[in-house]
Coordinates of C-alpha atoms in Angstrom, one line a residue:
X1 CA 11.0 -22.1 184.3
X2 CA 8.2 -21.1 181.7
X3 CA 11.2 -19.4 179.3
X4 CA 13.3 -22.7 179.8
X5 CA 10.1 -24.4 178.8
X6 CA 9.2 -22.9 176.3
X7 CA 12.6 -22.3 174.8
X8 CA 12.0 -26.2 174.5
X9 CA 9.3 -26.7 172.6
X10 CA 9.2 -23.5 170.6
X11 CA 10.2 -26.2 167.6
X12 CA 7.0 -27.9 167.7
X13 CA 4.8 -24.6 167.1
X14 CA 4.3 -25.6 163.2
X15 CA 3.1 -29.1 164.6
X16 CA 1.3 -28.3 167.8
X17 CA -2.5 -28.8 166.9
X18 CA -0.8 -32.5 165.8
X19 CA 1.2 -33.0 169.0
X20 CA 0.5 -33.8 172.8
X21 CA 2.4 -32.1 175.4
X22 CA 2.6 -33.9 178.7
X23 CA 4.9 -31.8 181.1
X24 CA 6.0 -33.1 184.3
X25 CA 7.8 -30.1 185.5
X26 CA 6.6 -27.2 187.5
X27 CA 6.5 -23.5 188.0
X28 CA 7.7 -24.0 191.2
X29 CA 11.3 -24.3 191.6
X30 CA 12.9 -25.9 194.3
X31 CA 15.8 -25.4 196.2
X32 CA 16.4 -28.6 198.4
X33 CA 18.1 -26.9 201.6
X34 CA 15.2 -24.4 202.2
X35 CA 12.2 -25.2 199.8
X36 CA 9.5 -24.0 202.4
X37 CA 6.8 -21.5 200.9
X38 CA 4.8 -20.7 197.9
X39 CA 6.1 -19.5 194.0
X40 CA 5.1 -16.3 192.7
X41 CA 3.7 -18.8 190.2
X42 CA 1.1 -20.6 192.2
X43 CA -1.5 -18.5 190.6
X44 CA -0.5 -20.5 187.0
X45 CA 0.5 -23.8 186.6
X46 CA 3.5 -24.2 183.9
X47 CA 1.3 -26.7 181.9
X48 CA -1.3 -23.3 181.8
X49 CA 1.8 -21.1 180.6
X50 CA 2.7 -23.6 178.1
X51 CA -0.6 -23.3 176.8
X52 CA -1.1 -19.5 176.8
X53 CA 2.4 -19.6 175.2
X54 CA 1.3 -22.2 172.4
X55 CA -2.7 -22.0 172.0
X56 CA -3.2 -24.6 169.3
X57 CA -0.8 -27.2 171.6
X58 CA -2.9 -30.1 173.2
X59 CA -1.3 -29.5 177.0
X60 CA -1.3 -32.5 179.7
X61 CA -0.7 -32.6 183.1
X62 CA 0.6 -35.5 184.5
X63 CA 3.6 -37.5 186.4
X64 CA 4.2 -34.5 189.0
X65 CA 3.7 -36.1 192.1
X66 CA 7.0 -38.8 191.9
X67 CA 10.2 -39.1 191.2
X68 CA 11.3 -40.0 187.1
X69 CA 12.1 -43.7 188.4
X70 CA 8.6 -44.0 189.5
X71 CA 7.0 -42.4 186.7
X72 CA 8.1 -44.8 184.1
X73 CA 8.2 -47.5 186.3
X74 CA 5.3 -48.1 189.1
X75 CA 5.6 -51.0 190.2
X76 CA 9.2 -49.7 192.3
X77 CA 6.7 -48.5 195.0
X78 CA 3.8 -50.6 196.4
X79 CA 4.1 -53.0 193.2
X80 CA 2.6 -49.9 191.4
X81 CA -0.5 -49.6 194.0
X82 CA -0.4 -45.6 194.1
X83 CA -2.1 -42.8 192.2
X84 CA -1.0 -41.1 189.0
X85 CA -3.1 -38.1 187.8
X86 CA -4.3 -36.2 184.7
X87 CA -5.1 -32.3 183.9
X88 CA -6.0 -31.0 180.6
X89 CA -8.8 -29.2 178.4
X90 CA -8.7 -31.6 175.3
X91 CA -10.0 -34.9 176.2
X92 CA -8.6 -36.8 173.3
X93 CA -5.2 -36.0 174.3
X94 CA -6.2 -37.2 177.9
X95 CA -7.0 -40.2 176.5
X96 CA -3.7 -40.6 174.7
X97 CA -1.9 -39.9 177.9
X98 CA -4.0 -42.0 179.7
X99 CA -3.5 -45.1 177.6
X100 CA 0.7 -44.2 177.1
X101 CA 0.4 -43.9 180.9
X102 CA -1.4 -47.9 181.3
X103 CA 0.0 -49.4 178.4
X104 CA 3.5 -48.5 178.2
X105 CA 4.4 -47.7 181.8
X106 CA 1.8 -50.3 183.9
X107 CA -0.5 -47.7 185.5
X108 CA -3.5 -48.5 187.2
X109 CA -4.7 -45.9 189.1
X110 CA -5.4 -42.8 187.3
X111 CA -7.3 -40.2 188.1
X112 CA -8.5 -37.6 186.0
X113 CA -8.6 -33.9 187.7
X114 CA -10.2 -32.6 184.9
X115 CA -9.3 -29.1 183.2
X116 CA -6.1 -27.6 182.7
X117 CA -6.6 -25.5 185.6
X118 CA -5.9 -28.4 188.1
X119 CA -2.5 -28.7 186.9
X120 CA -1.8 -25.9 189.9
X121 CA -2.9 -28.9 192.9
X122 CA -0.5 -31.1 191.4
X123 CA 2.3 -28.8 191.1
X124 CA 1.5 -27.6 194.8
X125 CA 2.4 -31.3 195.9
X126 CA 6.1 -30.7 195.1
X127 CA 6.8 -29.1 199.1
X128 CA 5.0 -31.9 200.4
X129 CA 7.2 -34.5 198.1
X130 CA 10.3 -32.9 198.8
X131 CA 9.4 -32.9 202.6
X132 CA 8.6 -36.6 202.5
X133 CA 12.0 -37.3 200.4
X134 CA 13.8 -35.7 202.9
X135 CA 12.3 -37.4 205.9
X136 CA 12.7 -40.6 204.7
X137 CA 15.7 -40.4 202.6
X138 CA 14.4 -41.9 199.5
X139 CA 12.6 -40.7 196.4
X140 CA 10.8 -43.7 196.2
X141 CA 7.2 -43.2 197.3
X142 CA 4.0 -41.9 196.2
X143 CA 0.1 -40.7 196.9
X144 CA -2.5 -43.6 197.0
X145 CA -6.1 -42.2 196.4
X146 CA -8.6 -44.0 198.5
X147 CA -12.5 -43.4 199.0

């Protein structure tokens, strides 16, 4: 996944100080008839390979828990009461993400996980999502933090 990634973006290198990268895919690759266990990758998130890979890039974390329906579009599950989250080192890119995801998309609920590093939990949800797809037949659901 990181070589397929990074083949992508390699294009961007002379603009990535200028440029925020918000990756929704994994390390973790999933085959969808026997998908049990953990990647050799769970050590490193993808978002943190991306970074290693391009060190002046501004790397986000975000939209990994849902399916591409529900990420551009939350109001398709719960009329958009569920929980979308955040991961990165450069808080200003954060904040971009943050107000792309509110303003252009209609999320409420974001939470903020902090540093890069907590790109791995989210990516670590995908067995669970896949589980839950499969159980009840439908992509269409999502986490909902509550306190």
């Amino acid at each position: 996944m990181i070589d397929e990634t990074v083949a992508e973006i390699e294009g961007m290198q002379t603009h990535s100080s200028s440029v925020v990268a918000v990756k929704a895919a994994r390390a973790l690759s999933v085959r969808w008839s026997s998908w049990a266990g953990l990647p050799e990758q769970a050590r490193h998130s993808l978002a943190e390979q991306i970074q290693r890979a391009f060190p002046a890039a501004r790397v986000v974390k975000s939209l990994n828990t849902m399916n591409a329906n529900v990420m551009v579009n939350p109001q398709l599950v719960a009329g958009g009461e569920h929980t979308v989250f955040v991961s990165g080192d450069d808080a200003a890119a954060k904040a971009q993400v943050v107000t792309i995801l509110r303003d252009w998309f209609g999320w409420r609920d974001i939470v903020d996980l902090g540093g890069l590093k907590t790109a791995r939990t989210v990516e670590m949800f995908v067995p669970l999502w896949v589980a839950m797809m499969l159980q009840t037949g439908s992509p269409l659901f999502q986490i909902k933090v509550v306190q």
